[in-house]
Amino acid sequence: AVARVVQQVKERGMGFLPVHSAHYSKPFKALLGTGCGLDSWKEEGAPESIQVVESGHPIAAGVSDFVLPQTEHYGEPFDVPEPLSVVFRSTWEDDTWFRSGCVWKYGRGTVFYFRPGHETYRIMDDANVQRIFKNAVRFLAGR
């Protein structure tokens, strides 16, 4: 299955949208060619400030900086290749930060990784997160 996903991205131009802990998924690691590990992880429910780094990127259309009231948090360094674009960056009150929205191009396809998404907290109900997903799907589909 991993080889088929990688082939679809690289050869057929399929977009790939891994979310949250999917940074450890086999297809994501195979595409990026690294272990995709991170420095720290906490499931404490602290607020996360998400900054729009590339406001002109199509995935950021209609999104301004925002705060998720409760999240799990990840910390840099994030063992991934240098992204083509870092669209979003997250910070927490303890000064931990993370590249939370990154784009890579692989062959004919594109990958957008978005860090927020833990099932314990109501992240998917947030209007900004929903807008980011809609924008990302359109972007990855080439629209």
XYZ file of C-alpha atoms in Angstrom:
143
model
C 0.000 0.000 0.000
C 2.864 2.380 0.811
C 4.472 1.838 -2.586
C 1.141 2.505 -4.305
C 0.636 5.790 -2.414
C 4.194 6.923 -3.200
C 3.735 5.984 -6.862
C 0.423 7.854 -7.072
C 2.030 10.996 -5.624
C 5.264 10.918 -7.614
C 4.058 9.579 -10.959
C 0.379 10.488 -11.172
C 0.413 13.806 -9.292
C -1.826 12.805 -6.410
C -1.908 15.239 -3.513
C -1.191 13.839 -0.046
C -2.493 15.458 3.175
C -1.109 13.828 6.323
C -2.453 15.357 9.533
C -1.119 15.455 13.085
C 0.542 12.172 14.105
C 0.518 10.970 10.485
C 4.049 12.387 10.427
C 4.934 8.837 11.555
C 2.882 7.159 8.820
C 4.726 4.869 6.446
C 3.690 6.769 3.276
C 4.795 10.132 4.718
C 8.167 8.749 5.819
C 8.653 7.014 2.461
C 7.913 10.202 0.522
C 10.094 12.440 2.679
C 12.914 9.905 3.056
C 13.488 10.622 6.766
C 12.279 9.272 10.094
C 9.994 12.331 10.473
C 10.614 12.370 14.229
C 10.228 15.387 16.467
C 12.052 16.690 19.496
C 9.209 16.825 21.999
C 5.586 15.881 22.458
C 3.074 16.732 25.201
C -0.608 15.922 25.507
C -1.376 18.617 28.041
C -4.184 20.563 26.380
C -2.344 23.886 26.342
C -3.342 26.719 23.963
C -1.578 26.779 20.596
C -0.985 30.011 18.684
C -0.880 29.430 14.939
C 0.828 32.096 12.860
C 0.274 32.414 9.125
C 3.853 32.555 7.805
C 3.025 32.715 4.082
C -0.143 34.775 3.848
C -0.032 34.687 0.032
C -0.034 30.889 -0.139
C -3.336 29.416 -1.432
C -3.618 27.164 1.638
C -3.644 30.274 3.855
C -6.391 32.071 1.874
C -8.924 33.592 4.255
C -6.956 32.581 7.369
C -5.355 34.969 9.877
C -3.284 34.125 12.931
C -5.453 32.225 15.420
C -5.386 30.318 18.707
C -6.595 26.791 19.390
C -7.608 26.755 23.077
C -6.467 23.178 23.761
C -4.012 21.055 21.801
C -1.359 18.438 22.039
C 1.981 19.991 21.314
C 5.035 19.073 19.286
C 8.475 20.677 19.366
C 11.276 21.262 16.880
C 13.478 19.976 15.474
C 11.212 18.101 13.089
C 13.210 15.525 11.092
C 11.958 16.363 7.611
C 13.624 17.778 4.490
C 13.530 21.535 4.028
C 9.951 22.354 2.978
C 9.195 24.186 -0.235
C 6.898 26.362 1.893
C 6.219 26.769 5.601
C 2.664 28.090 5.567
C 1.947 27.907 9.323
C 4.050 28.001 12.484
C 2.795 27.083 15.950
C 3.977 28.309 19.338
C 3.002 27.448 22.894
C 3.321 29.373 26.163
C 6.547 27.527 27.078
C 8.241 28.921 23.907
C 8.074 25.559 22.139
C 7.530 26.052 18.414
C 6.788 23.842 15.414
C 6.487 24.183 11.621
C 2.833 23.195 11.633
C 1.960 23.579 7.960
C 4.569 22.514 5.398
C 4.525 21.861 1.651
C 6.844 19.600 -0.353
C 6.855 18.673 -4.039
C 7.629 15.066 -4.969
C 7.690 14.182 -8.648
C 4.364 15.286 -10.086
C 2.608 15.394 -6.707
C 2.469 17.650 -3.682
C 2.412 16.924 0.050
C 0.947 19.271 2.680
C 1.480 18.272 6.302
C -0.731 20.004 8.898
C 0.136 19.410 12.558
C -3.120 20.232 14.430
C -5.623 17.411 14.584
C -5.578 15.532 17.866
C -8.833 13.663 18.507
C -9.004 14.474 22.247
C -9.554 18.186 21.631
C -12.189 19.865 19.415
C -9.635 21.063 16.858
C -11.599 19.897 13.818
C -14.538 22.103 14.860
C -12.447 25.267 14.523
C -13.460 27.381 11.503
C -9.830 28.228 10.683
C -8.812 24.563 10.682
C -11.775 23.715 8.461
C -10.803 26.528 6.064
C -7.203 25.273 5.962
C -8.381 21.748 5.086
C -10.668 23.044 2.332
C -7.882 25.214 0.930
C -5.371 22.359 1.156
C -7.621 19.913 -0.680
C -8.164 22.436 -3.491
C -4.432 23.209 -3.628
C -3.416 19.543 -3.678
C -5.992 18.847 -6.393
C -4.417 21.562 -8.536
C -7.372 23.957 -8.361
